[in-house]
Amino acid sequence: MATAGSKADIPKNLLAQIQHLEEIFTVDTKKLKEITNHFVSELAKGLTVEGGSIPMNPTWVMSFPDGYETGTFLALDMGGTNLRVCEITLTDQKSEFDIIQSKYRMPEELKTGKSDELWEYIADCLYQFVETHHGDCSKMSEPLPLGFTFSYPATQNYVDEGILQRWTKGFDIDGVEGKNVVPMFEAALAKRGVPIRLNALINDTTGTLIASAYTDTKMRIGCIFGTGCNAAYMEDVGSIPKLAHMNLPPDTPMAINCEWGAFDNEHVILPRTEYDVAIDRDSPRPGQQAFEKMIAGLYLGEIFRLVLVDLHDNNDVQLFEGQDIAQLRKAYSLDSSFLSIIEEDPFENLQETFDNFKQRLNIVCTRPELELIRRLAELIGTRAARLSSCGVAAICKKKNYESCHVGADGSVFNKYPHFKARGAQALKEILDWPEKTDPKAEDPVEILAAEDGSGVGAALIAALTLKRVKEGNMAGILHPENFK
């Protein structure tokens, strides 16, 4: 048995393959810097009237919280599998809150059913929640303010509207795309007699930014690294040409929901391999979400799978020689958790990887094959983390942030092995940080676990919106009567 890290026992053809994979999947410092610089210009382009690939949506969230917000607010999070309802009380203690929450299953049949059925089901869940925690809905004197986390691509000309661009996450309901979802939601609430007033429709990434800033004043960016990827940050209105018609003071803050998965849809800078090209070609929307397809959890396992199938079918390599790889040929059959297991497996014996391939794919691996599999998982996981950091570094460069905190959420950030350390190393290379004298000291830009964006974040945005309306700032408010 070769010692850990020794390549002496790997047959020459597999060794050549490992070296080839290292060449195509490694992103060096020079390339990271090129990508970041292009990213900065694309962020700016998205803010212009003409626009660019990255949508850079203004959210009408116009301040960071100061930690002294108070009041009771509801938050509704409409995800792909669950409906989460929270009641958040922002207390008199700075940056503290109390939360009660309930989860309701999102029935599969509703996701492809009729629009009215979806909204009525949501209204019913809210009715149950309010009855449980506040008693008889018909006897409530004041309606409860609500922040609605609607994490689907939506155009927002106002904080209290959202025009659905397209359904994602398995939803496909006729008659909603291209329309404002708020009147549909409000009609269902009125019909059911739910005493709730919608104050803000938000995206989960913007919520992540605001919730994280509530408890940590150094927070400047909110990110999601999960099944998909996204970021939000606070821009000055003076740097947003597409809002010039509003005639707002140039130093007015405005949270921007980047929707940066669309970075480099033109394919001019990202180092795509033939496998990335294949993923895009066979995806439901070719030519879209170029950045996301290289870094998000949904695709990492698929890149890995495509490489292994290619190496098996390549006569010079003959990975898994003489074995039936029918299971491995199923598209999207491996998710990022499959790669996580491989990366966490102790290198000495790679037993768990061996067992996983045998049980899940009916493939028996040799030791050299296991070593190739391990190296491939590392390369794909490392590339994802390093490319992710280009987006973070681009916002820092655009805003001249020398040091700040970044709040990150999502399954890849929270669960994928070494993702945080690899991302931090890439930031150091891109932003040219000096070596630390104290290894325990913070990096100038630290990516930390975020606060709950879709719950606490939504409630805070409802509170901030209410606060600014009371102060007379009516920018981006469609229905001022809902804020009385």
Short mmCIF file of C-alpha atoms in Angstrom, two decimals:
data_model
loop_
_atom_site.label_atom_id
_atom_site.label_comp_id
_atom_site.label_asym_id
_atom_site.label_seq_id
_atom_site.Cartn_x
_atom_site.Cartn_y
_atom_site.Cartn_z
CA MET A 1 0.00 0.00 0.00
CA ALA A 2 1.38 3.40 -0.96
CA THR A 3 1.76 5.91 1.84
CA ALA A 4 -0.64 8.83 1.93
CA GLY A 5 0.05 11.20 -0.90
CA SER A 6 2.49 8.88 -2.69
CA LYS A 7 1.82 8.47 -6.38
CA ALA A 8 4.34 5.66 -6.81
CA ASP A 9 1.64 2.99 -7.06
CA ILE A 10 -0.62 4.79 -9.51
CA PRO A 11 -0.43 3.36 -13.06
CA LYS A 12 1.09 5.80 -15.58
CA ASN A 13 -2.15 6.28 -17.53
CA LEU A 14 -4.07 7.24 -14.36
CA LEU A 15 -1.22 9.46 -13.21
CA ALA A 16 -1.28 11.29 -16.55
CA GLN A 17 -5.04 11.74 -16.16
CA ILE A 18 -4.68 13.15 -12.64
CA GLN A 19 -2.10 15.62 -13.96
CA HIS A 20 -4.41 16.59 -16.83
CA LEU A 21 -7.33 17.13 -14.42
CA GLU A 22 -5.08 19.26 -12.20
CA GLU A 23 -4.21 21.41 -15.21
CA ILE A 24 -7.81 22.04 -16.32
CA PHE A 25 -9.43 22.50 -12.90
CA THR A 26 -6.75 24.60 -11.15
CA VAL A 27 -7.32 28.37 -11.11
CA ASP A 28 -4.06 30.21 -10.35
CA THR A 29 -3.68 33.63 -8.71
CA LYS A 30 -3.24 35.45 -12.03
CA LYS A 31 -6.51 34.02 -13.36
CA LEU A 32 -8.36 34.80 -10.11
CA LYS A 33 -7.29 38.44 -10.43
CA GLU A 34 -8.39 38.62 -14.08
CA ILE A 35 -11.81 37.16 -13.21
CA THR A 36 -12.21 39.57 -10.27
CA ASN A 37 -11.38 42.63 -12.37
CA HIS A 38 -13.87 41.58 -15.04
CA PHE A 39 -16.42 40.92 -12.26
CA VAL A 40 -16.02 44.51 -10.96
CA SER A 41 -16.81 45.95 -14.39
CA GLU A 42 -19.78 43.58 -14.84
CA LEU A 43 -21.24 44.63 -11.46
CA ALA A 44 -21.04 48.27 -12.58
CA LYS A 45 -22.55 47.41 -15.97
CA GLY A 46 -25.53 45.79 -14.28
CA LEU A 47 -26.29 49.10 -12.53
CA THR A 48 -26.48 51.06 -15.80
CA VAL A 49 -29.66 51.81 -17.74
CA GLU A 50 -28.53 49.43 -20.51
CA GLY A 51 -27.71 46.71 -17.98
CA GLY A 52 -25.56 43.62 -18.44
CA SER A 53 -25.62 39.89 -17.66
CA ILE A 54 -25.78 40.43 -13.88
CA PRO A 55 -29.25 41.88 -13.10
CA MET A 56 -28.14 44.01 -10.06
CA ASN A 57 -31.70 44.49 -8.81
CA PRO A 58 -32.40 47.47 -6.48
CA THR A 59 -34.37 46.13 -3.48
CA TRP A 60 -35.66 49.40 -1.94
CA VAL A 61 -34.01 48.43 1.34
CA MET A 62 -32.41 51.79 2.05
CA SER A 63 -30.44 51.42 5.27
CA PHE A 64 -28.61 48.98 7.47
CA PRO A 65 -30.27 48.27 10.82
CA ASP A 66 -28.66 50.02 13.80
CA GLY A 67 -29.61 47.30 16.31
CA TYR A 68 -32.17 49.51 18.06
CA GLU A 69 -35.18 48.49 15.92
CA THR A 70 -38.15 47.33 17.99
CA GLY A 71 -41.59 45.82 17.40
CA THR A 72 -43.26 42.55 16.45
CA PHE A 73 -43.19 41.42 12.84
CA LEU A 74 -44.17 38.31 10.92
CA ALA A 75 -41.93 36.71 8.32
CA LEU A 76 -43.07 34.29 5.64
CA ASP A 77 -40.53 32.21 3.72
CA MET A 78 -41.88 30.39 0.69
CA GLY A 79 -39.27 27.78 -0.19
CA GLY A 80 -39.37 24.81 -2.53
CA THR A 81 -40.15 22.22 0.17
CA ASN A 82 -41.47 24.15 3.18
CA LEU A 83 -43.42 27.20 4.07
CA ARG A 84 -41.91 28.80 7.17
CA VAL A 85 -43.82 31.34 9.24
CA CYS A 86 -41.99 33.26 11.98
CA GLU A 87 -42.99 35.87 14.50
CA ILE A 88 -40.00 37.98 15.41
CA THR A 89 -39.96 40.41 18.30
CA LEU A 90 -37.13 42.92 18.11
CA THR A 91 -36.47 43.64 21.78
CA ASP A 92 -35.33 46.74 23.66
CA GLN A 93 -31.91 45.12 24.05
CA LYS A 94 -29.59 46.14 21.21
CA SER A 95 -29.32 43.54 18.42
CA GLU A 96 -31.47 41.00 20.27
CA PHE A 97 -34.66 39.29 19.13
CA ASP A 98 -37.10 36.58 20.16
CA ILE A 99 -38.49 34.21 17.55
CA ILE A 100 -41.32 31.68 17.36
CA GLN A 101 -41.79 29.74 14.18
CA SER A 102 -43.76 26.99 12.48
CA LYS A 103 -43.07 25.01 9.33
CA TYR A 104 -45.76 23.81 6.93
CA ARG A 105 -45.10 21.32 4.13
CA MET A 106 -45.44 22.71 0.61
CA PRO A 107 -47.61 20.05 -1.09
CA GLU A 108 -46.02 18.91 -4.39
CA GLU A 109 -49.32 19.13 -6.27
CA LEU A 110 -49.60 22.85 -5.46
CA LYS A 111 -46.30 23.55 -7.25
CA THR A 112 -47.82 22.75 -10.63
CA GLY A 113 -51.46 23.49 -9.79
CA LYS A 114 -53.57 26.62 -10.03
CA SER A 115 -52.41 30.02 -8.78
CA ASP A 116 -55.44 30.53 -6.49
CA GLU A 117 -54.83 27.17 -4.75
CA LEU A 118 -51.24 28.14 -3.90
CA TRP A 119 -52.15 31.53 -2.41
CA GLU A 120 -55.14 30.12 -0.52
CA TYR A 121 -52.97 27.41 1.02
CA ILE A 122 -50.41 30.03 2.14
CA ALA A 123 -53.20 32.24 3.57
CA ASP A 124 -54.55 29.23 5.46
CA CYS A 125 -51.14 28.49 7.01
CA LEU A 126 -50.83 32.13 8.11
CA TYR A 127 -54.37 32.05 9.55
CA GLN A 128 -53.51 28.97 11.64
CA PHE A 129 -50.28 30.60 12.86
CA VAL A 130 -51.98 33.86 13.91
CA GLU A 131 -54.88 32.02 15.62
CA THR A 132 -52.39 29.88 17.57
CA HIS A 133 -50.29 32.80 18.81
CA HIS A 134 -52.78 35.70 18.94
CA GLY A 135 -56.21 34.13 19.37
CA ASP A 136 -59.27 34.95 17.28
CA CYS A 137 -58.22 36.61 13.99
CA SER A 138 -61.53 38.51 13.71
CA LYS A 139 -60.98 40.24 17.07
CA MET A 140 -57.50 41.67 16.38
CA SER A 141 -57.50 45.48 16.45
CA GLU A 142 -54.31 46.02 14.40
CA PRO A 143 -53.06 43.95 11.46
CA LEU A 144 -49.58 42.45 11.88
CA PRO A 145 -46.82 43.76 9.57
CA LEU A 146 -45.22 41.05 7.40
CA GLY A 147 -41.99 40.61 5.46
CA PHE A 148 -42.39 38.02 2.68
CA THR A 149 -39.25 36.17 1.53
CA PHE A 150 -39.99 35.33 -2.09
CA SER A 151 -36.78 33.77 -3.37
CA TYR A 152 -37.62 33.53 -7.02
CA PRO A 153 -36.28 35.93 -9.67
CA ALA A 154 -38.54 38.99 -9.43
CA THR A 155 -38.47 42.58 -10.62
CA GLN A 156 -39.08 45.10 -7.86
CA ASN A 157 -39.92 48.68 -8.77
CA TYR A 158 -41.20 48.99 -5.19
CA VAL A 159 -40.41 47.26 -1.89
CA ASP A 160 -44.04 46.09 -1.63
CA GLU A 161 -44.31 44.50 -5.08
CA GLY A 162 -42.59 41.70 -6.94
CA ILE A 163 -43.13 40.83 -10.58
CA LEU A 164 -42.19 37.17 -11.02
CA GLN A 165 -39.71 36.79 -13.88
CA ARG A 166 -39.74 32.99 -13.90
CA TRP A 167 -40.54 30.13 -11.57
CA THR A 168 -37.65 28.03 -10.21
CA LYS A 169 -37.31 25.23 -7.58
CA GLY A 170 -39.85 22.97 -9.28
CA PHE A 171 -42.72 25.48 -9.39
CA ASP A 172 -44.58 25.86 -12.67
CA ILE A 173 -47.92 27.60 -12.11
CA ASP A 174 -49.65 29.26 -15.06
CA GLY A 175 -50.65 32.90 -14.99
CA VAL A 176 -48.09 34.15 -12.44
CA GLU A 177 -44.93 34.81 -14.48
CA GLY A 178 -44.78 38.45 -15.59
CA LYS A 179 -47.26 39.50 -12.91
CA ASN A 180 -47.03 41.17 -9.49
CA VAL A 181 -47.52 38.40 -6.90
CA VAL A 182 -48.50 40.79 -4.08
CA PRO A 183 -52.17 41.42 -5.11
CA MET A 184 -52.67 37.63 -5.50
CA PHE A 185 -51.28 37.07 -2.00
CA GLU A 186 -53.29 39.95 -0.49
CA ALA A 187 -56.54 38.80 -2.12
CA ALA A 188 -56.10 35.35 -0.52
CA LEU A 189 -55.43 36.96 2.90
CA ALA A 190 -58.56 39.13 2.62
CA LYS A 191 -60.70 36.19 1.53
CA ARG A 192 -59.53 34.09 4.51
CA GLY A 193 -59.76 37.03 6.94
CA VAL A 194 -56.10 37.02 7.99
CA PRO A 195 -55.14 40.27 9.81
CA ILE A 196 -51.81 40.78 8.08
CA ARG A 197 -50.36 43.70 6.13
CA LEU A 198 -47.52 43.11 3.68
CA ASN A 199 -44.77 45.70 4.20
CA ALA A 200 -41.94 44.24 2.15
CA LEU A 201 -41.23 41.52 -0.37
CA ILE A 202 -37.62 40.41 -0.07
CA ASN A 203 -35.05 38.06 -1.56
CA ASP A 204 -33.33 35.71 0.89
CA THR A 205 -29.87 37.07 0.01
CA THR A 206 -30.87 40.64 0.90
CA GLY A 207 -32.37 39.23 4.12
CA THR A 208 -29.07 37.50 4.86
CA LEU A 209 -27.22 40.82 4.49
CA ILE A 210 -29.62 42.74 6.76
CA ALA A 211 -29.98 40.04 9.45
CA SER A 212 -26.20 39.66 9.67
CA ALA A 213 -25.68 43.44 9.89
CA TYR A 214 -28.20 43.62 12.77
CA THR A 215 -25.97 41.53 15.03
CA ASP A 216 -22.57 42.51 13.56
CA THR A 217 -21.89 46.12 12.54
CA LYS A 218 -18.89 45.08 10.39
CA MET A 219 -21.11 43.14 7.96
CA ARG A 220 -21.12 44.64 4.45
CA ILE A 221 -22.00 41.74 2.12
CA GLY A 222 -24.50 38.88 2.29
CA CYS A 223 -23.85 35.72 0.22
CA ILE A 224 -25.54 32.43 -0.50
CA PHE A 225 -23.39 29.45 -1.47
CA GLY A 226 -25.88 26.59 -1.66
CA THR A 227 -27.87 24.83 -4.36
CA GLY A 228 -27.58 28.18 -6.14
CA CYS A 229 -25.40 31.22 -5.48
CA ASN A 230 -26.02 34.93 -4.96
CA ALA A 231 -24.88 38.08 -3.13
CA ALA A 232 -26.28 41.37 -1.87
CA TYR A 233 -24.51 44.53 -0.74
CA MET A 234 -25.27 48.20 -0.07
CA GLU A 235 -24.64 50.60 -2.97
CA ASP A 236 -24.92 54.41 -3.17
CA VAL A 237 -27.78 55.63 -5.37
CA GLY A 238 -25.26 57.95 -7.09
CA SER A 239 -23.54 54.81 -8.48
CA ILE A 240 -26.80 53.40 -9.87
CA PRO A 241 -27.48 55.18 -13.19
CA LYS A 242 -30.67 53.18 -13.74
CA LEU A 243 -32.20 54.95 -10.70
CA ALA A 244 -31.17 58.46 -11.78
CA HIS A 245 -34.80 59.25 -12.73
CA MET A 246 -35.77 58.98 -9.04
CA ASN A 247 -33.77 62.14 -8.20
CA LEU A 248 -32.64 60.73 -4.84
CA PRO A 249 -29.61 62.20 -3.01
CA PRO A 250 -26.49 60.46 -4.44
CA ASP A 251 -25.29 59.27 -1.02
CA THR A 252 -28.61 57.46 -0.32
CA PRO A 253 -27.89 53.76 0.41
CA MET A 254 -29.70 51.07 -1.60
CA ALA A 255 -29.30 47.33 -1.07
CA ILE A 256 -28.61 45.56 -4.36
CA ASN A 257 -29.58 41.94 -4.95
CA CYS A 258 -26.88 41.02 -7.48
CA GLU A 259 -28.25 37.68 -8.82
CA TRP A 260 -24.61 37.07 -9.71
CA GLY A 261 -25.07 33.47 -10.85
CA ALA A 262 -25.39 35.08 -14.31
CA PHE A 263 -21.82 36.47 -14.26
CA ASP A 264 -19.96 35.78 -17.52
CA ASN A 265 -22.92 34.39 -19.47
CA GLU A 266 -20.93 35.69 -22.49
CA HIS A 267 -18.16 33.14 -21.66
CA VAL A 268 -15.26 35.57 -21.94
CA ILE A 269 -13.33 35.01 -18.68
CA LEU A 270 -14.29 31.93 -16.62
CA PRO A 271 -11.96 28.93 -17.19
CA ARG A 272 -14.59 26.47 -18.44
CA THR A 273 -13.65 22.88 -19.16
CA GLU A 274 -15.38 20.63 -21.71
CA TYR A 275 -17.42 19.32 -18.76
CA ASP A 276 -18.71 22.80 -17.88
CA VAL A 277 -19.66 23.29 -21.53
CA ALA A 278 -21.58 19.98 -21.47
CA ILE A 279 -23.46 20.93 -18.28
CA ASP A 280 -24.57 24.20 -19.82
CA ARG A 281 -25.52 22.60 -23.15
CA ASP A 282 -27.74 19.98 -21.50
CA SER A 283 -29.28 22.29 -18.87
CA PRO A 284 -32.89 23.57 -19.08
CA ARG A 285 -31.58 27.09 -19.83
CA PRO A 286 -28.34 26.97 -21.87
CA GLY A 287 -26.35 30.20 -21.83
CA GLN A 288 -27.72 31.30 -18.45
CA GLN A 289 -26.19 31.23 -14.94
CA ALA A 290 -22.64 30.58 -16.20
CA PHE A 291 -20.98 31.38 -12.84
CA GLU A 292 -23.53 29.40 -10.84
CA LYS A 293 -22.94 26.31 -12.99
CA MET A 294 -19.28 26.26 -11.89
CA ILE A 295 -19.70 26.91 -8.16
CA ALA A 296 -23.16 25.93 -6.90
CA GLY A 297 -24.04 22.73 -5.08
CA LEU A 298 -26.53 21.63 -7.72
CA TYR A 299 -23.74 21.23 -10.29
CA LEU A 300 -20.62 20.09 -8.36
CA GLY A 301 -21.67 16.43 -8.30
CA GLU A 302 -22.64 16.55 -11.96
CA ILE A 303 -19.23 17.92 -13.05
CA PHE A 304 -17.61 15.09 -11.05
CA ARG A 305 -19.93 12.49 -12.63
CA LEU A 306 -19.26 13.71 -16.20
CA VAL A 307 -15.49 13.46 -15.70
CA LEU A 308 -15.70 9.88 -14.40
CA VAL A 309 -17.98 8.76 -17.27
CA ASP A 310 -15.59 10.37 -19.77
CA LEU A 311 -12.56 8.63 -18.23
CA HIS A 312 -14.38 5.27 -18.34
CA ASP A 313 -15.35 5.73 -21.99
CA ASN A 314 -11.85 6.89 -22.97
CA ASN A 315 -10.01 3.80 -24.22
CA ASP A 316 -6.58 5.07 -23.16
CA VAL A 317 -7.62 5.39 -19.52
CA GLN A 318 -10.29 2.75 -18.92
CA LEU A 319 -11.31 3.81 -15.45
CA PHE A 320 -13.51 1.10 -13.82
CA GLU A 321 -12.39 -1.27 -16.57
CA GLY A 322 -14.83 -4.06 -17.39
CA GLN A 323 -17.51 -2.77 -14.98
CA ASP A 324 -21.08 -1.78 -15.71
CA ILE A 325 -21.37 1.95 -15.02
CA ALA A 326 -25.10 2.24 -15.82
CA GLN A 327 -25.81 3.87 -12.43
CA LEU A 328 -23.09 6.46 -12.99
CA ARG A 329 -24.61 7.40 -16.36
CA LYS A 330 -27.73 8.89 -14.73
CA ALA A 331 -27.61 12.69 -14.99
CA TYR A 332 -27.67 14.60 -11.67
CA SER A 333 -27.61 11.34 -9.69
CA LEU A 334 -24.72 12.62 -7.50
CA ASP A 335 -25.11 15.77 -5.45
CA SER A 336 -22.50 17.83 -3.63
CA SER A 337 -22.95 15.78 -0.44
CA PHE A 338 -21.49 12.80 -2.35
CA LEU A 339 -18.33 14.86 -2.93
CA SER A 340 -18.32 16.01 0.71
CA ILE A 341 -18.13 12.39 1.86
CA ILE A 342 -15.17 11.73 -0.44
CA GLU A 343 -13.31 14.82 0.76
CA GLU A 344 -13.88 13.96 4.43
CA ASP A 345 -12.73 10.36 4.02
CA PRO A 346 -9.32 9.73 5.68
CA PHE A 347 -6.77 9.32 2.86
CA GLU A 348 -5.10 6.30 4.49
CA ASN A 349 -7.74 3.83 3.31
CA LEU A 350 -10.54 5.81 1.56
CA GLN A 351 -12.87 3.11 2.87
CA GLU A 352 -16.00 5.25 2.89
CA THR A 353 -15.41 6.26 -0.75
CA PHE A 354 -14.96 2.60 -1.67
CA ASP A 355 -18.20 1.66 0.15
CA ASN A 356 -20.11 4.55 -1.37
CA PHE A 357 -19.16 3.64 -4.94
CA LYS A 358 -20.04 0.00 -4.29
CA GLN A 359 -23.42 0.66 -2.65
CA ARG A 360 -24.64 3.65 -4.68
CA LEU A 361 -23.10 2.98 -8.09
CA ASN A 362 -22.33 -0.74 -8.05
CA ILE A 363 -18.72 0.00 -8.96
CA VAL A 364 -15.73 -1.65 -7.25
CA CYS A 365 -12.74 0.72 -7.22
CA THR A 366 -9.04 -0.12 -7.15
CA ARG A 367 -6.75 1.89 -4.84
CA PRO A 368 -5.35 3.98 -7.75
CA GLU A 369 -8.92 4.70 -8.90
CA LEU A 370 -9.86 5.77 -5.37
CA GLU A 371 -6.91 8.17 -5.35
CA LEU A 372 -8.02 9.68 -8.67
CA ILE A 373 -11.59 10.02 -7.36
CA ARG A 374 -10.34 11.79 -4.23
CA ARG A 375 -8.12 14.17 -6.20
CA LEU A 376 -10.98 14.96 -8.62
CA ALA A 377 -13.35 15.80 -5.74
CA GLU A 378 -10.67 18.08 -4.23
CA LEU A 379 -10.11 19.85 -7.54
CA ILE A 380 -13.82 20.50 -8.17
CA GLY A 381 -14.47 21.61 -4.57
CA THR A 382 -11.39 23.85 -4.54
CA ARG A 383 -12.23 25.45 -7.87
CA ALA A 384 -15.76 26.25 -6.64
CA ALA A 385 -14.47 27.92 -3.45
CA ARG A 386 -11.79 29.91 -5.30
CA LEU A 387 -14.17 31.16 -8.00
CA SER A 388 -16.74 32.09 -5.32
CA SER A 389 -14.16 34.39 -3.74
CA CYS A 390 -13.81 36.35 -7.01
CA GLY A 391 -17.35 37.66 -6.50
CA VAL A 392 -16.70 38.66 -2.88
CA ALA A 393 -13.38 40.30 -3.83
CA ALA A 394 -15.09 42.17 -6.70
CA ILE A 395 -17.63 43.80 -4.36
CA CYS A 396 -14.81 44.70 -1.94
CA LYS A 397 -12.83 46.31 -4.78
CA LYS A 398 -15.86 48.12 -6.19
CA LYS A 399 -16.73 49.57 -2.77
CA ASN A 400 -13.11 50.04 -1.61
CA TYR A 401 -13.69 47.84 1.45
CA GLU A 402 -10.23 47.33 2.96
CA SER A 403 -11.74 45.25 5.76
CA CYS A 404 -15.23 43.97 6.49
CA HIS A 405 -17.27 40.93 7.41
CA VAL A 406 -19.25 38.91 4.87
CA GLY A 407 -22.27 36.89 6.04
CA ALA A 408 -22.59 33.63 4.14
CA ASP A 409 -25.30 31.00 4.17
CA GLY A 410 -26.19 27.90 2.16
CA SER A 411 -25.44 24.20 2.24
CA VAL A 412 -22.10 24.39 0.41
CA PHE A 413 -20.73 27.11 2.70
CA ASN A 414 -22.01 25.42 5.86
CA LYS A 415 -21.30 21.77 5.07
CA TYR A 416 -18.76 21.32 2.29
CA PRO A 417 -15.32 20.41 3.71
CA HIS A 418 -12.58 23.08 3.48
CA PHE A 419 -14.82 25.48 1.50
CA LYS A 420 -14.24 28.33 3.98
CA ALA A 421 -10.45 27.86 4.19
CA ARG A 422 -10.05 27.57 0.41
CA GLY A 423 -12.19 30.67 -0.11
CA ALA A 424 -10.11 32.63 2.44
CA GLN A 425 -6.86 31.56 0.75
CA ALA A 426 -8.19 32.78 -2.63
CA LEU A 427 -9.20 36.17 -1.14
CA LYS A 428 -5.67 36.53 0.25
CA GLU A 429 -4.21 35.90 -3.23
CA ILE A 430 -6.63 38.22 -5.06
CA LEU A 431 -6.39 41.11 -2.61
CA ASP A 432 -2.64 40.73 -1.94
CA TRP A 433 -2.81 40.51 1.83
CA PRO A 434 0.51 40.31 3.67
CA GLU A 435 1.39 37.22 5.70
CA LYS A 436 -0.08 37.31 9.21
CA THR A 437 2.25 37.75 12.16
CA ASP A 438 -0.40 36.22 14.43
CA PRO A 439 -2.03 33.14 12.85
CA LYS A 440 -5.10 33.64 15.08
CA ALA A 441 -5.68 37.22 13.85
CA GLU A 442 -8.66 37.97 11.63
CA ASP A 443 -8.24 38.30 7.88
CA PRO A 444 -9.02 41.80 6.55
CA VAL A 445 -12.15 40.34 4.91
CA GLU A 446 -13.70 37.50 6.92
CA ILE A 447 -16.48 35.31 5.51
CA LEU A 448 -18.60 34.21 8.49
CA ALA A 449 -21.77 32.19 9.00
CA ALA A 450 -24.74 34.48 8.43
CA GLU A 451 -27.80 35.12 10.56
CA ASP A 452 -31.22 33.83 9.49
CA GLY A 453 -31.98 35.89 6.39
CA SER A 454 -35.41 34.65 5.39
CA GLY A 455 -36.86 34.95 8.90
CA VAL A 456 -35.12 37.62 10.97
CA GLY A 457 -33.93 39.40 7.80
CA ALA A 458 -37.46 39.65 6.40
CA ALA A 459 -38.83 40.97 9.71
CA LEU A 460 -36.03 43.56 9.95
CA ILE A 461 -36.67 44.77 6.41
CA ALA A 462 -40.37 45.17 7.25
CA ALA A 463 -39.29 47.19 10.34
CA LEU A 464 -36.80 49.34 8.39
CA THR A 465 -39.40 50.04 5.70
CA LEU A 466 -42.00 51.06 8.29
CA LYS A 467 -39.42 53.28 9.99
CA ARG A 468 -38.39 55.14 6.82
CA VAL A 469 -41.99 55.70 5.71
CA LYS A 470 -42.71 57.27 9.11
CA GLU A 471 -39.68 59.52 8.54
CA GLY A 472 -41.17 60.59 5.20
CA ASN A 473 -38.98 58.55 2.80
CA MET A 474 -41.59 57.18 0.34
CA ALA A 475 -39.12 56.10 -2.39
CA GLY A 476 -40.08 52.73 -3.83
CA ILE A 477 -43.35 52.41 -1.87
CA LEU A 478 -46.29 51.34 -4.04
CA HIS A 479 -48.99 51.37 -1.31
CA PRO A 480 -48.26 54.04 1.35
CA GLU A 481 -51.70 53.34 2.90
CA ASN A 482 -50.37 49.96 4.15
CA PHE A 483 -47.83 51.74 6.35
CA LYS A 484 -50.17 53.97 8.36
#
